[in-house]
């Protein structure tokens, strides 16, 4: 490894709370070599982000305390006075953050923000600063850098803003770059671009990178060494290949086992549960596949034809329609009883709006949604209320999905009472049963949502959705906000419920690896349209549409041996689904690849 | 914490109040002063032997004394008695107009936020115009046109106080409408009334009540301002604004006549502001999570 | 008692014999052409009466706004960066107290203290050409309104700064090595100005209304005194004109607010 550029010893960071000081990072030590990438991995609450802030001394002094040492170029950062530290931050050690949308100052131009560090640390004059800023903006591969230098951040997409953040951080050629979840908020194809960029700039600038992430796939792609954290402690550290092939610590093994790997289901038709690994227990191995297969020969439960949902954008004094978001455009598919169809795609592709349109949470413009042969579009009042007993939804954010003031038992019982299925008392008994069914204690019914963890809340949401004994559940990114280990448990619960109750799922997700695990069939959405649909194996193993291929190849695979096999992606944004008011969507031609596998001919 | 946008769920109102006051100790001072003023106003006869309307030509404009704590006015009436009976008028008009504004304003905000569209656009346009127009001038004109009776003054003040309540109710309604638990309510087939009353209103009520305490201060101030201009409750009924107005006419030789009611108004409004500010801090989730 | 004939004549002269829509159109038409009729009391054109006092009100509002911003913005920033320290508590309580003043109470107290007791300023504002006299006539009225403005701006600035200081881009600036005072000025305050502009713009309307109280206490000419006089004398043509001018002022203040906001926020395009 050579002489380390950054050497951290006994880093302990504590925060003051109502019960005194609580350590969040406990005696962490590690070295970072030049040109080396060290990934710090952990789930939420592991202290990985606090570690990053501690190294730059950005922990608020009022209620945070940092102890230990961090040697950079022979000086201990943690004991430097603030004035000295200002000369080092952005100069010798730089940082990029998770949220590119909010991390740039909206009232300063991109050029101003990049040149700020150069003026501070390099004392350059106006002309030199401008030339250098332009140079660095070119280096992070922002197209038309010269024009974009004088633009404000709101004109940049998330991916482009993250490039600007990187340009800012690297402007003074720091020895160490700390990247705190830099791709977590980005779409998978953009993530792949940013990872490529960080890697190539690292080679060019010869810096050490501390890469903080929760995503084992990203770790496998980028890290030389891995440090695994659990509740403020380092549990394991080692070469990336060694960590993936022979993890020493039980927690690392559980973490790796919980990560779905794209392509791991080759040759299997049905979804498969994740290995069970409740904390403390070792992996119990994959359990049997669900014993019920979808009823393909019956009439489909749900049949969607030509579903189109658009949102009008108005502007100007007269609020004239200046454009339309073609959120869902001529979408058709069917769903059998007991089947899981996944809608996958990146942000803005219309997958969520499709789900909401089917449930009539947004009004579709046209198309047909037949549920058990009845047309749902245009249904009103009592009919719609009755239909809602059969279709339910689970949402992404388990914190926002429950009314904070209503005890969970009452929240689960409420729909039963509202639909007149039972009296209050009986409904509450049923709620207790449902809690048990989703793996919670019936005694928890009197607790308020804030007394539950994220995973438990998602279980409560599932219980509430089940209260009306629905036939279809639309799961909109239902496990995306959960930590990997919790995610696996909730997925397993959903699969169990499917096999015991014969539920159909419309599983909306951006995460290809999870989708592969749970689906019978997959539909890929792009700019409001389905571009390819078919059986799971066909889509994953034999993708036809260029976008499907791009999406699949961008997914980071948690296997360091397969690193670098992906062709680099050009720096580009996702196109926007906003069209002019007079836009007429083109006619699409479909090609049948194999039985049930259809692909849209690229226009 | 980014998800805790809603105020945490309190176990009970009393418990919540105590927690609020522990967060912000100055609100205690506000509450104590306010309760004292209310007690004195309600039981005014117990706190003075004088009739606020009794004139005494032998004691015109006499300075503070043992007999008359804050002296007498130009008709020889006791200033302290007028002050505490005047508190009744200030508080009654203030509370009545604030409660009306709160009910009307938050209903408008709730419905406009929930239904959106044209109704929302029209209502908020009206609110914006009402908000931007100088409220004192509007109040002045309404009272002058309709006549300076108590109901008219209450109406005028209530009307000018509706827009802030409409806004404070509308913004979180819109935010909650997009919230996943409210979408879940819709997908569970709940009626609009049920969603609004059971799932949205309780979550925004705290903010509305806080706003109420701050606008009560404003209502008392507006009532006094109208009286000071000469458009308040007609004499001889004592009002604070009216007392300052008549005291101001004698300011060169009997300054206390203007100063005493001025300080009384200042103290009451300050107390209400302290209380409202403390409550707001406690209710504001952004501040609470950091504290 | 007026005779039936003279009443009819008056109605005709005022155009009250025509239909309401016709009267309204007539009014709008002449208001747009600058003819707002004559005062029913003085007989002078309403426009002339209003234009005579308008500069006084604008001057009072503008000076008190400047005073308020000059004191309020630095105080608010100071309190925000010292959050939960003694300074912050002191500024918060002081600004809350300032905000509790009815405009006439602050005016009465200032008048009593500085004009009657200390005799630093004249009790009645006179207007003559010299700068000294101008200063003497504007100081107390502007202070009495400026005090409330300052209290308000302090609070708005403090809360806007607290919000902005917790933004991600402030952390980004610190990670670049920008010193704290520069972070506060260049990165935080510039963003905090946006909510300050919006809220102060709205408050300005209220303050223009409140200036009526100041004008009464300091016996200073202005829109407020004019409207009170018109109300007392039931001078309806004057009142009509006053409502128009207040509306125009509100529209104008809104426009200024929008322009200021557009200048401060690059995301808003000025058309």
CSV table of N, CA and C in Angstrom, one decimal, chain A residues 255-381:
chain,number,residue,atom,x,y,z
A,255,UNK,N,-24.8,-9.5,5.7
A,255,UNK,CA,-25.0,-8.4,4.9
A,255,UNK,C,-24.9,-8.8,3.4
A,256,UNK,N,-23.9,-9.6,3.1
A,256,UNK,CA,-23.7,-10.1,1.7
A,256,UNK,C,-24.8,-11.0,1.3
A,257,UNK,N,-25.2,-11.9,2.2
A,257,UNK,CA,-26.3,-12.8,1.9
A,257,UNK,C,-27.6,-12.1,1.6
A,258,UNK,N,-27.8,-11.0,2.2
A,258,UNK,CA,-29.1,-10.3,2.0
A,258,UNK,C,-29.1,-9.5,0.7
A,259,UNK,N,-28.0,-9.3,0.1
A,259,UNK,CA,-28.0,-8.5,-1.2
A,259,UNK,C,-28.4,-9.4,-2.3
A,260,UNK,N,-29.5,-9.0,-3.0
A,260,UNK,CA,-29.9,-9.7,-4.2
A,260,UNK,C,-28.9,-9.4,-5.3
A,261,UNK,N,-28.5,-10.5,-6.0
A,261,UNK,CA,-27.5,-10.3,-7.1
A,261,UNK,C,-28.2,-10.5,-8.4
A,262,UNK,N,-28.1,-9.5,-9.3
A,262,UNK,CA,-28.7,-9.6,-10.6
A,262,UNK,C,-28.1,-10.8,-11.3
A,263,UNK,N,-28.9,-11.6,-11.9
A,263,UNK,CA,-28.4,-12.8,-12.6
A,263,UNK,C,-28.3,-14.0,-11.8
A,264,UNK,N,-28.6,-13.9,-10.5
A,264,UNK,CA,-28.5,-15.1,-9.7
A,264,UNK,C,-29.6,-16.1,-9.8
A,265,UNK,N,-30.6,-15.7,-10.5
A,265,UNK,CA,-31.8,-16.6,-10.6
A,265,UNK,C,-31.9,-17.3,-11.9
A,266,UNK,N,-30.8,-17.4,-12.6
A,266,UNK,CA,-30.7,-18.0,-13.9
A,266,UNK,C,-31.4,-19.4,-13.9
A,267,UNK,N,-32.3,-19.6,-14.8
A,267,UNK,CA,-32.9,-21.0,-14.9
A,267,UNK,C,-34.0,-21.2,-14.0
A,268,UNK,N,-34.4,-20.2,-13.2
A,268,UNK,CA,-35.6,-20.5,-12.3
A,268,UNK,C,-36.8,-19.6,-12.8
A,269,UNK,N,-38.0,-20.2,-12.7
A,269,UNK,CA,-39.1,-19.4,-13.2
A,269,UNK,C,-39.8,-18.7,-12.1
A,270,UNK,N,-39.9,-19.3,-10.9
A,270,UNK,CA,-40.7,-18.7,-9.8
A,270,UNK,C,-39.8,-17.8,-9.0
A,271,UNK,N,-40.4,-16.8,-8.3
A,271,UNK,CA,-39.6,-16.0,-7.3
A,271,UNK,C,-39.1,-16.9,-6.2
A,272,UNK,N,-38.0,-16.4,-5.6
A,272,UNK,CA,-37.4,-17.2,-4.5
A,272,UNK,C,-37.2,-16.3,-3.3
A,273,UNK,N,-37.4,-16.9,-2.1
A,273,UNK,CA,-37.2,-16.1,-0.9
A,273,UNK,C,-35.7,-15.8,-0.7
A,274,UNK,N,-35.4,-14.8,0.0
A,274,UNK,CA,-34.0,-14.5,0.4
A,274,UNK,C,-33.7,-15.4,1.5
A,275,UNK,N,-32.4,-15.6,1.7
A,275,UNK,CA,-32.0,-16.4,2.9
A,275,UNK,C,-32.4,-15.7,4.1
A,276,UNK,N,-32.9,-16.5,5.1
A,276,UNK,CA,-33.4,-15.8,6.3
A,276,UNK,C,-32.2,-15.6,7.3
A,277,UNK,N,-32.1,-14.3,7.7
A,277,UNK,CA,-31.0,-14.1,8.6
A,277,UNK,C,-31.4,-13.0,9.6
A,278,UNK,N,-32.3,-13.4,10.5
A,278,UNK,CA,-32.6,-12.5,11.6
A,278,UNK,C,-31.4,-12.4,12.4
A,279,UNK,N,-31.2,-11.3,13.0
A,279,UNK,CA,-30.0,-11.0,13.7
A,279,UNK,C,-29.6,-12.1,14.7
A,280,UNK,N,-28.4,-12.5,14.8
A,280,UNK,CA,-28.0,-13.5,15.7
A,280,UNK,C,-28.0,-14.9,15.1
A,281,UNK,N,-29.1,-15.2,14.3
A,281,UNK,CA,-29.2,-16.5,13.6
A,281,UNK,C,-28.3,-16.5,12.4
A,282,UNK,N,-27.7,-17.6,12.1
A,282,UNK,CA,-27.0,-17.7,10.8
A,282,UNK,C,-27.9,-17.9,9.7
A,283,UNK,N,-27.4,-17.8,8.5
A,283,UNK,CA,-28.2,-18.0,7.3
A,283,UNK,C,-28.8,-19.4,7.3
A,284,UNK,N,-30.2,-19.4,7.2
A,284,UNK,CA,-30.9,-20.7,7.2
A,284,UNK,C,-31.0,-21.3,5.8
A,285,UNK,N,-30.4,-20.6,4.9
A,285,UNK,CA,-30.4,-21.1,3.5
A,285,UNK,C,-31.8,-20.8,2.9
A,286,UNK,N,-31.8,-20.7,1.5
A,286,UNK,CA,-33.0,-20.4,0.9
A,286,UNK,C,-34.1,-21.4,1.2
A,287,UNK,N,-35.3,-20.8,1.5
A,287,UNK,CA,-36.4,-21.7,1.7
A,287,UNK,C,-37.1,-22.1,0.4
A,288,UNK,N,-38.0,-22.9,0.5
A,288,UNK,CA,-38.6,-23.5,-0.7
A,288,UNK,C,-39.3,-22.4,-1.5
A,289,UNK,N,-39.5,-22.6,-2.8
A,289,UNK,CA,-40.2,-21.7,-3.6
A,289,UNK,C,-41.6,-21.7,-3.2
A,290,UNK,N,-42.4,-20.6,-3.5
A,290,UNK,CA,-43.8,-20.6,-3.2
A,290,UNK,C,-44.5,-21.7,-3.9
A,291,UNK,N,-45.5,-22.3,-3.1
A,291,UNK,CA,-46.0,-23.6,-3.7
A,291,UNK,C,-47.2,-23.3,-4.7
A,292,UNK,N,-47.6,-22.1,-4.8
A,292,UNK,CA,-48.6,-21.8,-5.8
A,292,UNK,C,-48.1,-21.1,-7.0
A,293,UNK,N,-48.4,-21.5,-8.2
A,293,UNK,CA,-48.0,-20.7,-9.3
A,293,UNK,C,-49.2,-19.9,-9.9
A,294,UNK,N,-48.9,-18.9,-10.6
A,294,UNK,CA,-49.9,-18.0,-11.1
A,294,UNK,C,-50.9,-18.7,-12.0
A,295,UNK,N,-52.2,-18.3,-11.9
A,295,UNK,CA,-53.2,-18.9,-12.6
A,295,UNK,C,-53.3,-18.3,-14.0
A,296,UNK,N,-52.4,-18.7,-14.9
A,296,UNK,CA,-52.3,-18.1,-16.2
A,296,UNK,C,-53.5,-18.5,-17.1
A,297,UNK,N,-54.1,-19.7,-16.7
A,297,UNK,CA,-55.1,-20.1,-17.7
A,297,UNK,C,-56.5,-19.5,-17.4
A,298,UNK,N,-56.7,-19.0,-16.2
A,298,UNK,CA,-57.9,-18.3,-15.9
A,298,UNK,C,-58.0,-16.9,-16.6
A,299,UNK,N,-59.1,-16.3,-16.4
A,299,UNK,CA,-59.2,-14.9,-16.9
A,299,UNK,C,-58.3,-14.0,-16.0
A,300,UNK,N,-57.5,-13.1,-16.6
A,300,UNK,CA,-56.6,-12.3,-15.8
A,300,UNK,C,-57.3,-11.5,-14.8
A,301,UNK,N,-56.6,-11.3,-13.6
A,301,UNK,CA,-57.2,-10.5,-12.6
A,301,UNK,C,-57.3,-9.0,-13.0
A,302,UNK,N,-56.3,-8.6,-13.6
A,302,UNK,CA,-56.2,-7.1,-14.0
A,302,UNK,C,-55.8,-7.1,-15.5
A,303,UNK,N,-56.5,-6.3,-16.2
A,303,UNK,CA,-56.1,-6.1,-17.6
A,303,UNK,C,-56.1,-4.6,-18.0
A,304,UNK,N,-54.9,-4.1,-18.3
A,304,UNK,CA,-54.8,-2.7,-18.6
A,304,UNK,C,-54.6,-2.5,-20.1
A,305,UNK,N,-55.3,-1.6,-20.7
A,305,UNK,CA,-55.2,-1.4,-22.1
A,305,UNK,C,-55.1,0.1,-22.5
A,306,UNK,N,-54.0,0.4,-23.1
A,306,UNK,CA,-53.9,1.8,-23.6
A,306,UNK,C,-54.0,2.9,-22.5
A,307,UNK,N,-53.5,2.5,-21.3
A,307,UNK,CA,-53.6,3.5,-20.2
A,307,UNK,C,-52.7,4.7,-20.5
A,308,UNK,N,-53.3,5.9,-20.4
A,308,UNK,CA,-52.6,7.1,-20.7
A,308,UNK,C,-52.9,8.2,-19.6
A,309,UNK,N,-51.8,8.7,-19.0
A,309,UNK,CA,-52.0,9.7,-18.0
A,309,UNK,C,-51.1,10.9,-18.3
A,310,UNK,N,-51.6,12.1,-18.4
A,310,UNK,CA,-50.8,13.2,-18.7
A,310,UNK,C,-51.1,14.3,-17.7
A,311,UNK,N,-50.1,15.1,-17.4
A,311,UNK,CA,-50.3,16.3,-16.5
A,311,UNK,C,-50.0,17.5,-17.3
A,312,UNK,N,-50.9,18.5,-17.2
A,312,UNK,CA,-50.7,19.7,-17.9
A,312,UNK,C,-49.8,20.6,-17.1
A,313,UNK,N,-48.9,21.3,-17.8
A,313,UNK,CA,-48.0,22.3,-17.2
A,313,UNK,C,-48.5,23.7,-17.8
A,314,UNK,N,-48.8,24.5,-16.8
A,314,UNK,CA,-49.3,25.9,-17.3
A,314,UNK,C,-48.2,26.9,-16.9
A,315,UNK,N,-48.2,27.9,-17.7
A,315,UNK,CA,-47.3,29.0,-17.4
A,315,UNK,C,-47.8,30.3,-17.9
A,316,UNK,N,-47.2,31.4,-17.5
A,316,UNK,CA,-47.6,32.7,-18.0
A,316,UNK,C,-48.8,33.3,-17.3
A,317,UNK,N,-49.1,34.5,-17.7
A,317,UNK,CA,-50.2,35.2,-17.0
A,317,UNK,C,-51.5,34.5,-17.2
A,318,UNK,N,-51.8,34.0,-18.4
A,318,UNK,CA,-53.1,33.4,-18.7
A,318,UNK,C,-53.2,31.9,-18.3
A,319,UNK,N,-52.1,31.4,-17.7
A,319,UNK,CA,-52.0,30.0,-17.3
A,319,UNK,C,-52.4,29.1,-18.5
A,320,UNK,N,-51.8,29.4,-19.6
A,320,UNK,CA,-52.0,28.6,-20.8
A,320,UNK,C,-51.2,27.3,-20.7
A,321,UNK,N,-51.7,26.2,-21.3
A,321,UNK,CA,-50.9,25.0,-21.3
A,321,UNK,C,-49.7,25.2,-22.1
A,322,UNK,N,-48.5,25.0,-21.4
A,322,UNK,CA,-47.3,25.3,-22.1
A,322,UNK,C,-46.6,24.0,-22.5
A,323,UNK,N,-47.1,22.9,-21.9
A,323,UNK,CA,-46.5,21.6,-22.2
A,323,UNK,C,-47.3,20.5,-21.4
A,324,UNK,N,-47.0,19.3,-21.7
A,324,UNK,CA,-47.6,18.2,-21.0
A,324,UNK,C,-46.6,17.2,-20.6
A,325,UNK,N,-46.7,16.7,-19.3
A,325,UNK,CA,-45.9,15.6,-18.9
A,325,UNK,C,-46.6,14.3,-19.4
A,326,UNK,N,-46.0,13.6,-20.3
A,326,UNK,CA,-46.6,12.3,-20.8
A,326,UNK,C,-46.1,11.2,-19.8
A,327,UNK,N,-46.8,11.2,-18.6
A,327,UNK,CA,-46.3,10.4,-17.5
A,327,UNK,C,-46.5,8.9,-17.9
A,328,UNK,N,-47.7,8.6,-18.4
A,328,UNK,CA,-48.0,7.2,-18.8
A,328,UNK,C,-48.6,7.3,-20.2
A,329,UNK,N,-48.0,6.5,-21.1
A,329,UNK,CA,-48.4,6.7,-22.5
A,329,UNK,C,-48.7,5.3,-23.1
A,330,UNK,N,-50.0,5.1,-23.3
A,330,UNK,CA,-50.5,3.9,-24.0
A,330,UNK,C,-49.9,2.6,-23.4
A,331,UNK,N,-50.1,2.4,-22.1
A,331,UNK,CA,-49.5,1.3,-21.4
A,331,UNK,C,-50.5,0.2,-21.4
A,332,UNK,N,-50.1,-1.0,-21.8
A,332,UNK,CA,-51.0,-2.2,-21.7
A,332,UNK,C,-50.3,-3.4,-21.1
A,333,UNK,N,-51.0,-4.1,-20.2
A,333,UNK,CA,-50.4,-5.4,-19.7
A,333,UNK,C,-51.6,-6.1,-19.0
A,334,UNK,N,-51.3,-7.3,-18.7
A,334,UNK,CA,-52.3,-8.0,-17.9
A,334,UNK,C,-51.6,-8.7,-16.7
A,335,UNK,N,-52.4,-9.0,-15.7
A,335,UNK,CA,-51.8,-9.6,-14.5
A,335,UNK,C,-52.7,-10.8,-14.1
A,336,UNK,N,-52.1,-12.0,-13.9
A,336,UNK,CA,-52.9,-13.1,-13.5
A,336,UNK,C,-53.0,-13.2,-12.0
A,337,UNK,N,-54.0,-14.0,-11.5
A,337,UNK,CA,-54.1,-14.2,-10.1
A,337,UNK,C,-52.8,-14.9,-9.6
A,338,UNK,N,-52.3,-14.4,-8.4
A,338,UNK,CA,-51.2,-15.1,-7.8
A,338,UNK,C,-49.8,-14.7,-8.5
A,339,UNK,N,-49.9,-13.7,-9.4
A,339,UNK,CA,-48.7,-13.4,-10.2
A,339,UNK,C,-48.1,-12.1,-9.7
A,340,UNK,N,-46.7,-12.0,-9.9
A,340,UNK,CA,-46.1,-10.7,-9.6
A,340,UNK,C,-45.5,-10.2,-10.9
A,341,UNK,N,-46.1,-9.0,-11.3
A,341,UNK,CA,-45.5,-8.3,-12.5
A,341,UNK,C,-44.7,-7.1,-11.9
A,342,UNK,N,-43.5,-7.0,-12.4
A,342,UNK,CA,-42.7,-5.8,-11.9
A,342,UNK,C,-42.7,-4.7,-13.0
A,343,UNK,N,-42.9,-3.5,-12.6
A,343,UNK,CA,-42.7,-2.4,-13.5
A,343,UNK,C,-41.3,-1.8,-13.1
A,344,UNK,N,-40.4,-1.8,-14.0
A,344,UNK,CA,-39.1,-1.2,-13.6
A,344,UNK,C,-38.7,-0.1,-14.6
A,345,UNK,N,-37.9,0.8,-14.1
A,345,UNK,CA,-37.5,2.0,-14.9
A,345,UNK,C,-36.8,3.0,-13.9
A,346,UNK,N,-36.3,4.1,-14.5
A,346,UNK,CA,-35.7,5.1,-13.7
A,346,UNK,C,-36.6,6.2,-13.4
A,347,UNK,N,-36.2,7.2,-12.6
A,347,UNK,CA,-37.1,8.2,-12.1
A,347,UNK,C,-37.7,8.9,-13.3
A,348,UNK,N,-39.0,9.2,-13.2
A,348,UNK,CA,-39.7,9.9,-14.3
A,348,UNK,C,-40.1,9.0,-15.4
A,349,UNK,N,-40.0,7.7,-15.3
A,349,UNK,CA,-40.4,6.8,-16.4
A,349,UNK,C,-41.9,6.5,-16.3
A,350,UNK,N,-42.6,6.9,-15.3
A,350,UNK,CA,-44.0,6.8,-15.2
A,350,UNK,C,-44.5,5.5,-14.5
A,351,UNK,N,-43.6,4.8,-13.9
A,351,UNK,CA,-44.0,3.5,-13.2
A,351,UNK,C,-44.9,3.8,-12.0
A,352,UNK,N,-44.6,4.8,-11.2
A,352,UNK,CA,-45.5,5.1,-10.1
A,352,UNK,C,-46.8,5.6,-10.5
A,353,UNK,N,-46.8,6.5,-11.5
A,353,UNK,CA,-48.1,7.0,-12.0
A,353,UNK,C,-48.9,5.9,-12.6
A,354,UNK,N,-48.3,4.9,-13.2
A,354,UNK,CA,-49.1,3.8,-13.7
A,354,UNK,C,-49.8,3.2,-12.6
A,355,UNK,N,-49.1,2.9,-11.5
A,355,UNK,CA,-49.8,2.3,-10.3
A,355,UNK,C,-50.9,3.1,-9.8
A,356,UNK,N,-50.6,4.4,-9.6
A,356,UNK,CA,-51.6,5.3,-9.1
A,356,UNK,C,-52.8,5.5,-10.0
A,357,UNK,N,-52.6,5.4,-11.3
A,357,UNK,CA,-53.7,5.5,-12.3
A,357,UNK,C,-54.6,4.3,-12.2
A,358,UNK,N,-54.0,3.1,-12.0
A,358,UNK,CA,-54.8,1.9,-11.9
A,358,UNK,C,-55.7,2.0,-10.7
A,359,UNK,N,-55.1,2.5,-9.6
A,359,UNK,CA,-55.9,2.6,-8.4
A,359,UNK,C,-56.8,3.9,-8.4
A,360,UNK,N,-56.7,4.6,-9.4
A,360,UNK,CA,-57.5,5.9,-9.6
A,360,UNK,C,-57.1,6.9,-8.5
A,361,UNK,N,-55.9,6.9,-8.0
A,361,UNK,CA,-55.4,7.9,-7.1
A,361,UNK,C,-55.1,9.2,-8.0
A,362,UNK,N,-54.7,9.0,-9.2
A,362,UNK,CA,-54.7,10.0,-10.2
A,362,UNK,C,-55.6,9.6,-11.3
A,363,UNK,N,-56.3,10.6,-12.0
A,363,UNK,CA,-57.2,10.3,-13.0
A,363,UNK,C,-56.5,10.1,-14.3
A,364,UNK,N,-56.6,8.9,-14.9
A,364,UNK,CA,-56.0,8.7,-16.3
A,364,UNK,C,-56.8,9.5,-17.3
A,365,UNK,N,-56.1,9.8,-18.4
A,365,UNK,CA,-56.7,10.6,-19.5
A,365,UNK,C,-57.6,9.6,-20.3
A,366,UNK,N,-57.0,8.5,-20.6
A,366,UNK,CA,-57.8,7.5,-21.4
A,366,UNK,C,-57.2,6.1,-21.2
A,367,UNK,N,-57.9,5.1,-21.7
A,367,UNK,CA,-57.5,3.8,-21.6
A,367,UNK,C,-58.5,3.0,-20.8
A,368,UNK,N,-58.2,1.7,-20.6
A,368,UNK,CA,-59.1,0.9,-19.9
A,368,UNK,C,-58.4,0.1,-18.8
A,369,UNK,N,-59.0,0.0,-17.6
A,369,UNK,CA,-58.4,-0.9,-16.6
A,369,UNK,C,-59.5,-1.8,-16.2
A,370,UNK,N,-59.4,-3.1,-16.6
A,370,UNK,CA,-60.5,-4.0,-16.2
A,370,UNK,C,-60.0,-4.9,-15.1
A,371,UNK,N,-60.8,-4.9,-14.0
A,371,UNK,CA,-60.4,-5.7,-12.8
A,371,UNK,C,-61.5,-6.7,-12.7
A,372,UNK,N,-61.1,-8.0,-12.8
A,372,UNK,CA,-62.1,-9.1,-12.8
A,372,UNK,C,-63.2,-8.9,-13.8
A,373,UNK,N,-62.8,-8.3,-14.9
A,373,UNK,CA,-63.7,-8.2,-16.0
A,373,UNK,C,-64.6,-6.9,-15.9
A,374,UNK,N,-64.5,-6.1,-14.7
A,374,UNK,CA,-65.2,-4.9,-14.6
A,374,UNK,C,-64.3,-3.7,-15.0
A,375,UNK,N,-64.9,-2.8,-15.7
A,375,UNK,CA,-64.1,-1.6,-16.1
A,375,UNK,C,-64.0,-0.6,-14.9
A,376,UNK,N,-62.8,-0.3,-14.5
A,376,UNK,CA,-62.6,0.6,-13.3
A,376,UNK,C,-62.6,2.0,-13.7
A,377,UNK,N,-62.2,2.4,-14.9
A,377,UNK,CA,-62.2,3.8,-15.3
A,377,UNK,C,-63.6,4.3,-15.4
A,378,UNK,N,-63.9,5.4,-14.9
A,378,UNK,CA,-65.2,5.9,-15.0
A,378,UNK,C,-66.2,5.4,-13.9
A,379,UNK,N,-65.7,4.5,-13.1
A,379,UNK,CA,-66.5,4.0,-11.9
A,379,UNK,C,-66.5,5.2,-10.9
A,380,UNK,N,-67.7,5.3,-10.2
A,380,UNK,CA,-67.8,6.4,-9.3
A,380,UNK,C,-68.4,5.9,-8.0
A,381,UNK,N,-68.3,6.7,-7.0
A,381,UNK,CA,-69.0,6.5,-5.7
A,381,UNK,C,-68.8,5.2,-5.1
